[in-house]
Amino acid sequence: MTRDDSLRGELDDFEHLLTDLWIGGKSVPASDGGRFDVLDPATGQVLTSVANGTVDDALAAVDAAHSAAAAWAATAPRERSEILRRAFELMTAHSEQLARLVTLENGKALPDARGEVAYAAEFFRWYAEEAVRGIGEVMTAPAGKNKILVLQQPVGICVLVTPWNFPAAMATRKIGPALAAGCTVVLKPASDTPLTALAMAKILDEAGVPPGVVNVLPARRSGPTVSAMLHDPRVRKLSFTGSTEVGRVLLKEAADQVINCSMELGGNAPFLVFADADLDAALDGAMVAKMRNGGEACTAANRFYVERSIAEEFSRGLAERMGALRVGPGIDADTQVGPMVNDETAGKVDELVRGAVAEGATAVVGGRRPDRPGFYYEPTVLSGVQPGSAILSEEIFGPVAPIVVFDTEDEAIRLANDTEYGLVSYVFTGDLARGLRVSEAMESGMVGLNRGVVSDPAAPFGGTKQSGVGREGGHEGMLDYLESKYIAVDW
Ligand code: NAD
């Protein structure tokens, strides 16, 4: 039996494996019988195939979400809370199988997949807790004559569109607050990673989510299927996580029906290291900020700006750590960096590195695609990167760390903010006053101050500028699925 046969066998044994569409609480084939392949990024071989949703299927999913909407919105918050809590417990009980499923279709190393599943499950726990913390307001109007009553009501049917880089967490970060708020949803997962999203549907079903409340529609034809849903007058919300490029297209589509939009888009995170920083802590932070998920994260440090007096030592330290990482199939026990999700992504990283080197940068470590099957890229550190190089302005989305030297705080801030993106920034310094001053000056929705990770289900995650609109997680994440209704009352 080949390695791929054995992985396919493992997949067949997964308790939560679904390979058809999930509509109205049932697993159903595509209306035209179409299917598409899901590949193993470690080998490029076919793992399995899933049903390829059509426009008719997308509208059937909206029908199902519509049929379930009124009853779900009327469910007691405590009941919605307990269903989400059970979903958290089921995900936790099956975490190892789910992590292996994430690795099989996404490629990421198992420790990253385990981290993702734990993070993903936390959104169900957090929103189980938020579901019962209803909010509203009563006040006397300034003229003193009447009262102002403000209720929060579910926004309605939501279309959720997610990327492949965190197939579990990007789904639960949307489904958790939507369900807590009383909304019903249709999730369109990325075509590279539909299996994890379908497994989430099965877990939610087991947790007691009524048929039609959560529908999952894998579809290679993402443009027409999502567009059809955004033009169905019953749909009231789009929550999208993905690239800024696709986000712009969907914002225009959503404008036709003035749909409420939450957009979590691309990033180009600067990572600033001042000479007064604890260098070991900065290097540890850099490794997490750069290499979590093999660099395939919207929060990944994309540009390292290091103060001149420590730049050489920092580059050497980072190169040693990056060079020591074990690269291999994500599913192997000792792998630290898995393959990239597909050939195109690995090719784009290679192109950016080659471009930077042609302009004068030096690959201190790595700098090429290894000569083996699968979609790998070597962990790479580039020093002497020229300002204006494409690798500093585009999202790398791979295991590559370009380093640029700076001389003053003002220059560091200017370089960090010189981008249309504004998702997250990282600042390392031993001076707390400088840390807070620079954090305040960062044009980004989030800042990691002496910390390489910002993601936390209890915190508002999201971007400014062209990195997005709205927040996910925390109290704010739930507000994105609620609408205020104001009642003027004379009493
Ligand atoms: P993508 O934009 O290519 O795809 C995202 C989703 O949109 C997928 O489900 C895809 O099938 C769908 N899609 C693509 N074209 C579409 C169209 N025309 N109409 C409707 N749907 C369409 O992004 P990706 O490559 O899957 O993910 C990587 C990107 O996601 C990166 O830019 C990354 O920064 C971003 N991301 C952002 C966050 C965040 O929270 N801000 C989190 C994770 C990933």
Coordinates of C-alpha atoms and ligand atoms in Angstrom, one line a residue:
M1 CA 0.0 0.0 0.0
T2 CA 1.4 3.4 -0.9
R3 CA 1.6 6.3 1.5
D4 CA -1.3 8.1 -0.3
D5 CA -3.5 4.9 -0.1
S6 CA -2.9 4.8 3.6
L7 CA -3.8 8.4 4.1
R8 CA -6.9 7.9 2.0
G9 CA -7.7 5.0 4.2
E10 CA -7.3 7.1 7.3
L11 CA -9.6 9.7 5.8
D12 CA -12.3 7.1 5.3
D13 CA -12.2 6.2 9.0
F14 CA -12.7 9.8 10.1
E15 CA -15.9 9.9 12.2
H16 CA -16.8 13.4 10.9
L17 CA -16.0 13.0 7.2
L18 CA -18.7 14.3 4.9
T19 CA -18.0 14.7 1.1
D20 CA -21.4 16.0 -0.1
L21 CA -23.0 19.3 0.4
W22 CA -24.7 20.0 3.9
I23 CA -28.1 21.5 3.3
G24 CA -31.1 21.5 5.6
G25 CA -29.4 19.1 8.0
K26 CA -28.7 16.5 5.3
S27 CA -25.7 15.4 3.2
V28 CA -26.8 15.8 -0.4
P29 CA -25.0 15.6 -3.8
A30 CA -24.6 18.6 -6.1
S31 CA -27.8 19.1 -8.2
D32 CA -25.8 18.4 -11.4
G33 CA -23.9 15.5 -9.8
G34 CA -20.5 17.4 -10.1
R35 CA -17.6 16.8 -7.8
F36 CA -14.1 18.3 -7.4
D37 CA -10.8 16.8 -6.1
V38 CA -9.2 17.6 -2.8
L39 CA -5.4 17.2 -2.9
D40 CA -2.8 16.2 -0.4
P41 CA -0.3 19.2 -0.5
A42 CA 2.5 17.0 0.7
T43 CA 2.4 15.0 -2.5
G44 CA 0.0 16.7 -4.9
Q45 CA -2.0 13.4 -5.1
V46 CA -5.8 13.3 -4.9
L47 CA -7.1 12.5 -1.3
T48 CA -10.8 12.5 -2.1
S49 CA -13.5 14.4 -3.9
V50 CA -16.4 16.6 -2.7
A51 CA -19.7 17.7 -4.2
N52 CA -19.3 20.8 -6.3
G53 CA -22.2 23.1 -5.3
T54 CA -24.1 24.9 -8.1
V55 CA -26.1 28.1 -8.2
D56 CA -29.2 26.0 -7.6
D57 CA -27.6 24.4 -4.6
A58 CA -26.6 27.8 -3.2
L59 CA -30.2 29.0 -3.5
A60 CA -31.4 25.7 -1.9
A61 CA -29.1 26.4 1.0
V62 CA -30.6 29.9 1.4
D63 CA -34.0 28.3 1.3
A64 CA -33.0 26.0 4.1
A65 CA -31.5 28.9 6.1
H66 CA -34.7 30.9 5.5
S67 CA -37.0 28.0 6.7
A68 CA -35.0 27.7 9.9
A69 CA -34.5 31.4 10.6
A70 CA -37.6 32.4 12.5
A71 CA -37.5 29.4 14.9
W72 CA -33.8 29.8 15.5
A73 CA -34.1 33.5 16.3
A74 CA -36.8 32.7 18.7
T75 CA -34.8 30.0 20.6
A76 CA -34.0 30.9 24.2
P77 CA -30.5 32.3 24.3
R78 CA -29.7 29.7 27.0
E79 CA -30.6 26.9 24.5
R80 CA -28.3 28.4 21.8
S81 CA -25.6 28.8 24.4
E82 CA -25.8 25.1 25.5
I83 CA -25.7 23.9 21.9
L84 CA -22.5 25.9 21.3
R85 CA -21.0 24.6 24.5
R86 CA -21.7 21.0 23.3
A87 CA -20.1 21.9 20.0
F88 CA -17.0 23.1 21.9
E89 CA -16.9 19.9 23.9
L90 CA -17.3 17.7 20.8
M91 CA -14.5 19.5 19.0
T92 CA -12.3 19.1 22.0
A93 CA -13.1 15.4 22.4
H94 CA -12.3 14.8 18.7
S95 CA -9.4 17.3 18.5
E96 CA -6.8 14.9 17.3
Q97 CA -8.8 13.5 14.4
L98 CA -9.8 17.0 13.4
A99 CA -6.2 18.2 13.5
R100 CA -5.2 15.3 11.3
L101 CA -8.0 16.2 8.9
V102 CA -6.8 19.8 8.8
T103 CA -3.2 18.7 8.1
L104 CA -4.3 16.2 5.4
E105 CA -6.1 18.8 3.3
N106 CA -4.2 22.0 4.2
G107 CA -0.7 20.6 4.6
K108 CA 0.3 22.4 7.8
A109 CA 2.4 20.6 10.4
L110 CA 0.4 18.7 13.0
P111 CA 1.4 21.0 15.9
D112 CA 0.0 23.9 13.9
A113 CA -3.2 22.0 13.2
R114 CA -3.6 21.0 16.8
G115 CA -3.2 24.6 17.8
E116 CA -5.7 25.6 15.2
V117 CA -8.4 23.1 16.4
A118 CA -8.0 24.2 20.0
Y119 CA -8.3 27.9 18.9
A120 CA -11.3 27.1 16.7
A121 CA -13.1 25.3 19.5
E122 CA -12.6 28.3 21.8
F123 CA -14.9 30.4 19.5
F124 CA -17.7 28.0 20.3
R125 CA -17.0 28.2 24.0
W126 CA -16.6 32.0 24.0
Y127 CA -19.9 32.5 22.1
A128 CA -21.7 30.0 24.2
E129 CA -20.9 32.4 27.0
E130 CA -21.7 35.5 25.0
A131 CA -25.1 34.1 23.8
V132 CA -26.7 34.8 27.2
R133 CA -25.2 38.2 27.8
G134 CA -28.0 40.0 26.0
I135 CA -27.5 43.8 25.6
G136 CA -29.8 46.7 25.2
E137 CA -30.4 50.2 26.4
V138 CA -33.2 52.3 27.9
M139 CA -32.8 56.1 28.3
T140 CA -34.8 59.2 28.6
A141 CA -34.7 61.4 25.4
P142 CA -32.8 64.7 26.0
A143 CA -36.1 66.6 25.6
G144 CA -37.4 64.6 28.6
K145 CA -40.7 63.6 27.0
N146 CA -40.2 60.0 25.8
K147 CA -38.0 57.0 26.4
I148 CA -35.5 55.6 23.9
L149 CA -35.4 51.8 23.9
V150 CA -32.7 50.0 22.0
L151 CA -33.0 46.2 21.3
Q152 CA -30.5 44.1 19.5
Q153 CA -31.9 41.7 17.0
P154 CA -30.2 39.0 14.7
V155 CA -29.3 40.5 11.4
G156 CA -30.8 37.6 9.5
I157 CA -29.4 35.0 7.0
C158 CA -25.7 35.2 6.7
V159 CA -23.4 34.1 3.9
L160 CA -20.0 33.2 5.3
V161 CA -17.0 32.8 3.0
T162 CA -13.7 31.4 4.4
P163 CA -10.1 30.9 3.2
W164 CA -8.0 27.7 3.3
N165 CA -5.3 28.8 5.7
F166 CA -7.3 28.2 8.9
P167 CA -10.1 25.9 7.7
A168 CA -11.5 25.2 11.2
A169 CA -10.9 28.5 13.0
M170 CA -12.1 30.9 10.2
A171 CA -15.4 28.8 10.1
T172 CA -16.0 28.8 13.9
R173 CA -15.0 32.5 14.3
K174 CA -18.1 33.2 12.1
I175 CA -20.5 30.4 13.0
G176 CA -20.0 30.9 16.8
P177 CA -21.2 34.5 17.0
A178 CA -23.8 34.1 14.2
L179 CA -25.5 31.2 16.0
A180 CA -25.2 33.0 19.4
A181 CA -26.9 36.0 17.9
G182 CA -29.8 33.9 16.5
C183 CA -28.8 34.0 12.8
T184 CA -28.8 31.1 10.3
V185 CA -25.9 30.7 7.9
V186 CA -24.6 29.3 4.6
L187 CA -20.9 28.7 4.7
K188 CA -18.9 28.5 1.5
P189 CA -15.4 27.1 2.5
A190 CA -12.3 27.5 0.3
S191 CA -12.1 24.8 -2.4
D192 CA -8.7 23.6 -1.2
T193 CA -10.0 22.7 2.3
P194 CA -13.7 21.9 2.2
L195 CA -13.5 18.7 4.5
T196 CA -12.8 20.5 7.7
A197 CA -15.8 22.9 7.2
L198 CA -18.0 19.9 6.5
A199 CA -16.8 18.2 9.6
M200 CA -17.8 21.3 11.6
A201 CA -21.3 20.9 10.2
K202 CA -21.5 17.3 11.4
I203 CA -20.2 18.3 14.9
L204 CA -22.8 21.1 15.1
D205 CA -25.5 18.7 14.0
E206 CA -24.4 16.3 16.8
A207 CA -24.4 19.2 19.2
G208 CA -28.1 19.8 18.5
V209 CA -28.1 22.6 15.9
P210 CA -31.5 22.3 14.1
P211 CA -31.6 21.4 10.4
G212 CA -31.1 24.5 8.2
V213 CA -29.4 26.7 10.8
V214 CA -26.0 25.8 9.4
N215 CA -25.5 24.9 5.7
V216 CA -22.1 24.2 4.1
L217 CA -21.7 24.6 0.4
P218 CA -18.3 23.5 -1.1
A219 CA -18.1 25.0 -4.6
R220 CA -15.3 25.4 -7.1
R221 CA -17.5 28.0 -8.9
S222 CA -17.2 30.4 -5.9
G223 CA -17.9 33.6 -8.0
P224 CA -21.4 32.6 -9.3
T225 CA -22.5 30.7 -6.2
V226 CA -21.6 33.5 -3.8
S227 CA -23.0 36.1 -6.2
A228 CA -26.3 34.3 -6.5
M229 CA -26.7 34.3 -2.7
L230 CA -25.7 38.0 -2.4
H231 CA -28.5 38.8 -4.8
D232 CA -31.1 36.8 -3.0
P233 CA -33.2 39.4 -1.1
R234 CA -33.5 37.0 1.9
V235 CA -29.7 37.3 2.6
R236 CA -28.8 40.2 4.9
K237 CA -25.2 39.6 5.9
L238 CA -21.8 38.7 4.3
S239 CA -18.9 37.8 6.5
F240 CA -15.8 37.2 4.3
T241 CA -12.3 36.2 5.3
G242 CA -9.8 36.1 2.4
S243 CA -7.7 38.3 0.2
T244 CA -8.2 42.1 -0.2
E245 CA -8.5 41.5 -4.0
V246 CA -11.6 39.2 -3.6
G247 CA -12.9 41.3 -0.7
R248 CA -13.2 44.3 -3.0
V249 CA -15.2 42.3 -5.6
L250 CA -17.6 41.0 -2.9
L251 CA -18.1 44.5 -1.4
K252 CA -19.2 45.7 -4.8
E253 CA -21.5 42.7 -5.2
A254 CA -23.0 43.2 -1.7
A255 CA -23.7 46.9 -2.6
D256 CA -26.5 45.8 -5.0
Q257 CA -28.7 44.8 -2.0
V258 CA -26.9 47.0 0.6
I259 CA -25.9 43.9 2.5
N260 CA -24.3 44.2 5.9
C261 CA -20.6 43.3 5.5
S262 CA -17.8 42.1 7.8
M263 CA -14.5 41.8 5.9
E264 CA -11.4 40.2 7.3
L265 CA -8.8 40.8 4.5
G266 CA -5.2 40.5 3.7
G267 CA -2.3 41.8 5.9
N268 CA 1.3 43.0 5.5
A269 CA 2.4 43.0 9.1
P270 CA 5.5 45.0 10.0
F271 CA 7.7 43.6 12.9
L272 CA 9.7 46.3 14.6
V273 CA 12.7 45.5 16.8
F274 CA 14.4 48.4 18.7
A275 CA 17.9 48.1 20.0
D276 CA 16.7 48.2 23.6
A277 CA 14.5 45.0 23.1
D278 CA 15.3 41.7 24.8
L279 CA 16.9 40.1 21.7
D280 CA 16.0 36.5 22.6
A281 CA 12.4 37.4 23.3
A282 CA 12.3 39.3 20.0
L283 CA 13.7 36.3 18.1
D284 CA 11.1 34.0 19.8
G285 CA 8.4 36.4 18.9
A286 CA 9.6 36.6 15.4
M287 CA 9.6 32.9 15.0
V288 CA 5.9 32.7 16.1
A289 CA 4.8 35.7 14.2
K290 CA 6.5 34.5 11.0
M291 CA 6.2 30.7 11.2
R292 CA 2.9 30.0 12.8
N293 CA 1.1 28.0 10.1
G294 CA 4.3 28.0 8.0
G295 CA 3.9 31.7 7.3
E296 CA 0.4 31.2 5.7
A297 CA -1.4 33.5 8.1
C298 CA -2.9 37.0 7.5
T299 CA -1.2 37.9 10.8
A300 CA 2.2 36.7 9.6
A301 CA 5.1 39.1 10.1
N302 CA 5.7 40.2 6.5
R303 CA 8.5 42.8 6.9
F304 CA 11.1 43.0 9.7
Y305 CA 12.5 46.4 10.5
V306 CA 15.4 46.2 12.9
E307 CA 17.5 49.0 14.4
R308 CA 20.9 49.2 12.8
S309 CA 23.1 48.4 15.9
I310 CA 21.4 45.0 16.4
A311 CA 20.5 44.2 12.8
E312 CA 23.3 41.8 12.1
E313 CA 22.9 39.8 15.3
F314 CA 19.1 39.6 14.8
S315 CA 19.5 38.4 11.2
R316 CA 22.1 35.8 12.3
G317 CA 19.8 34.6 15.2
L318 CA 16.7 34.4 13.0
A319 CA 18.6 32.5 10.2
E320 CA 19.9 30.0 12.8
R321 CA 16.4 29.3 14.0
M322 CA 14.8 29.3 10.6
G323 CA 17.5 27.0 9.2
A324 CA 17.0 24.5 12.1
L325 CA 13.3 23.9 11.3
R326 CA 12.4 20.4 10.0
V327 CA 10.5 20.6 6.8
G328 CA 8.4 17.7 5.6
P329 CA 4.9 16.2 5.3
G330 CA 2.7 17.9 7.9
I331 CA 1.3 14.5 9.0
D332 CA 4.8 13.2 10.1
A333 CA 5.4 13.4 13.8
D334 CA 8.7 15.4 13.7
T335 CA 7.7 17.9 11.0
Q336 CA 7.7 21.6 12.1
V337 CA 7.0 23.2 8.7
G338 CA 4.7 21.5 6.2
P339 CA 4.2 22.2 2.5
M340 CA 2.3 25.2 1.3
V341 CA -1.3 24.7 0.3
N342 CA -0.8 24.5 -3.5
D343 CA 1.6 24.9 -6.3
E344 CA 0.5 28.4 -7.1
T345 CA 1.2 29.7 -3.6
A346 CA 4.6 28.1 -3.5
G347 CA 5.4 29.5 -6.9
K348 CA 4.4 33.0 -5.8
V349 CA 6.7 32.9 -2.8
D350 CA 9.5 31.8 -5.0
E351 CA 8.9 34.6 -7.5
L352 CA 8.9 37.2 -4.6
V353 CA 12.2 35.9 -3.2
R354 CA 13.9 35.8 -6.7
G355 CA 12.7 39.3 -7.3
A356 CA 14.2 40.6 -4.0
V357 CA 17.5 38.7 -4.6
A358 CA 17.7 40.2 -8.1
E359 CA 17.4 43.6 -6.6
G360 CA 20.3 43.0 -4.2
A361 CA 19.0 41.1 -1.2
T362 CA 21.0 38.1 0.2
A363 CA 19.4 34.8 1.3
V364 CA 21.1 34.3 4.6
V365 CA 19.3 30.9 4.8
G366 CA 16.9 29.1 2.4
G367 CA 15.8 30.9 -0.7
R368 CA 14.5 28.1 -2.9
R369 CA 11.9 25.4 -3.5
P370 CA 13.4 22.1 -2.4
D371 CA 13.8 19.4 -5.1
R372 CA 11.0 17.1 -3.9
P373 CA 7.4 16.4 -4.8
G374 CA 4.7 18.5 -3.0
F375 CA 4.4 22.2 -2.6
Y376 CA 7.4 23.0 -0.3
Y377 CA 9.4 26.2 0.3
E378 CA 12.5 26.4 2.4
P379 CA 12.3 28.7 5.5
T380 CA 14.2 31.8 4.3
V381 CA 15.8 34.9 5.8
L382 CA 16.6 37.7 3.4
S383 CA 18.9 40.6 4.5
G384 CA 19.7 43.8 2.7
V385 CA 16.2 44.0 1.1
Q386 CA 15.8 47.2 -0.9
P387 CA 13.1 49.6 0.0
G388 CA 10.4 49.5 -2.7
S389 CA 11.0 45.7 -3.3
A390 CA 7.7 43.9 -4.1
I391 CA 8.4 41.5 -1.2
L392 CA 7.8 44.4 1.2
S393 CA 4.5 45.5 -0.3
E394 CA 2.9 42.2 -1.2
E395 CA 1.6 39.6 1.2
I396 CA 4.2 36.8 1.1
F397 CA 2.1 34.1 2.7
G398 CA 5.0 31.8 3.1
P399 CA 8.1 31.0 5.3
V400 CA 10.2 34.0 4.2
A401 CA 11.5 36.9 6.5
P402 CA 12.8 40.0 4.7
I403 CA 14.9 42.2 6.9
V404 CA 15.3 46.0 6.5
V405 CA 17.5 48.2 8.8
F406 CA 16.3 51.5 10.3
D407 CA 18.0 54.3 12.3
T408 CA 15.3 56.3 14.2
E409 CA 11.9 55.7 15.8
D410 CA 10.2 58.1 13.3
E411 CA 11.7 56.2 10.4
A412 CA 10.6 52.9 11.8
I413 CA 7.0 54.2 12.2
R414 CA 7.0 55.7 8.7
L415 CA 8.3 52.4 7.1
A416 CA 5.8 50.3 9.1
N417 CA 2.8 52.4 8.0
D418 CA 3.9 52.7 4.3
T419 CA 1.3 50.1 3.1
E420 CA -2.4 50.0 2.1
Y421 CA -2.9 47.2 4.6
G422 CA -3.5 47.7 8.3
L423 CA -4.2 44.3 10.0
V424 CA -1.5 43.9 12.7
S425 CA 1.9 45.2 13.7
Y426 CA 4.5 43.8 16.1
V427 CA 6.7 46.0 18.3
F428 CA 9.6 44.8 20.4
T429 CA 11.3 47.2 22.8
G430 CA 12.4 47.2 26.4
D431 CA 11.0 50.7 27.0
L432 CA 7.3 50.5 27.8
A433 CA 6.6 54.2 27.1
R434 CA 8.1 53.8 23.6
G435 CA 6.2 50.5 23.1
L436 CA 2.9 52.2 23.8
R437 CA 3.8 55.4 21.8
V438 CA 4.8 53.3 18.8
S439 CA 1.8 51.0 19.2
E440 CA -0.5 54.0 19.1
A441 CA 1.2 55.3 16.0
M442 CA 0.7 52.0 14.1
E443 CA -2.0 52.2 11.4
S444 CA -3.3 48.7 12.2
G445 CA -6.3 47.2 14.0
M446 CA -4.1 45.1 16.2
V447 CA -0.6 45.4 17.8
G448 CA 1.5 42.7 19.4
L449 CA 3.7 44.6 21.9
N450 CA 6.6 42.3 22.9
R451 CA 4.4 39.4 21.7
G452 CA 4.3 37.4 18.5
V453 CA 0.7 36.3 18.7
V454 CA -2.4 38.5 18.9
S455 CA -5.2 36.0 18.0
D456 CA -7.5 35.4 21.0
P457 CA -11.2 34.5 20.8
A458 CA -11.9 37.0 23.6
A459 CA -10.3 39.9 21.7
P460 CA -11.6 42.0 18.8
F461 CA -9.7 40.7 15.7
G462 CA -9.7 42.8 12.6
G463 CA -8.0 45.4 10.4
T464 CA -8.0 49.0 9.4
K465 CA -7.3 50.5 5.9
Q466 CA -7.6 47.8 3.2
S467 CA -7.3 44.9 5.7
G468 CA -11.0 45.0 6.4
V469 CA -14.2 46.3 8.0
G470 CA -15.6 44.9 11.3
R471 CA -14.2 42.7 14.1
E472 CA -14.4 39.0 14.9
G473 CA -14.0 37.6 18.4
G474 CA -14.7 39.2 21.8
H475 CA -17.9 41.2 22.5
E476 CA -17.5 43.1 19.3
G477 CA -17.6 39.9 17.2
M478 CA -21.2 39.3 18.3
L479 CA -22.3 42.8 17.5
D480 CA -21.4 42.2 13.8
Y481 CA -24.3 39.7 13.7
L482 CA -26.8 42.0 15.5
E483 CA -28.7 45.1 14.4
S484 CA -30.0 47.8 16.7
K485 CA -33.7 48.5 16.8
Y486 CA -34.7 51.7 18.4
I487 CA -38.2 52.1 19.7
A488 CA -39.4 55.6 20.7
V489 CA -41.8 55.1 23.6
D490 CA -44.2 57.4 25.5
W491 CA -44.9 55.9 28.8
Ligands
NAD1 P1 -9.1 34.2 -1.4 O1 -9.6 35.6 -1.3 O2 -8.6 33.7 -2.7 O3 -10.4 33.2 -1.1 C1 -11.2 33.4 0.1 C2 -12.5 32.7 -0.2 O4 -13.2 33.4 -1.2 C3 -12.4 31.3 -0.7 O5 -13.5 30.6 -0.1 C4 -12.6 31.4 -2.2 O6 -13.1 30.2 -2.8 C5 -13.6 32.6 -2.2 N1 -13.6 33.3 -3.5 C6 -12.5 33.5 -4.3 N2 -12.9 34.3 -5.4 C7 -14.2 34.5 -5.2 C8 -15.2 35.3 -5.9 N3 -14.9 35.9 -7.0 N4 -16.5 35.4 -5.4 C9 -16.8 34.8 -4.2 N5 -15.9 34.0 -3.5 C10 -14.6 33.9 -4.0 O7 -8.2 33.9 -0.2 P2 -7.4 32.6 0.2 O8 -6.3 32.4 -0.8 O9 -8.3 31.5 0.4 O10 -6.8 33.0 1.6 C11 -5.7 33.8 1.8 C12 -6.0 35.2 2.1 O11 -6.9 35.3 3.2 C13 -4.9 36.1 2.4 O12 -4.9 37.3 1.8 C14 -5.0 36.3 3.9 O13 -4.4 37.4 4.4 C15 -6.5 36.3 4.1 N6 -6.9 36.0 5.4 C16 -7.3 37.1 6.2 C17 -7.7 36.8 7.5 C18 -8.1 37.9 8.4 O14 -8.7 37.6 9.5 N7 -8.0 39.2 8.1 C19 -7.6 35.5 8.0 C20 -7.1 34.5 7.2 C21 -6.8 34.8 5.9

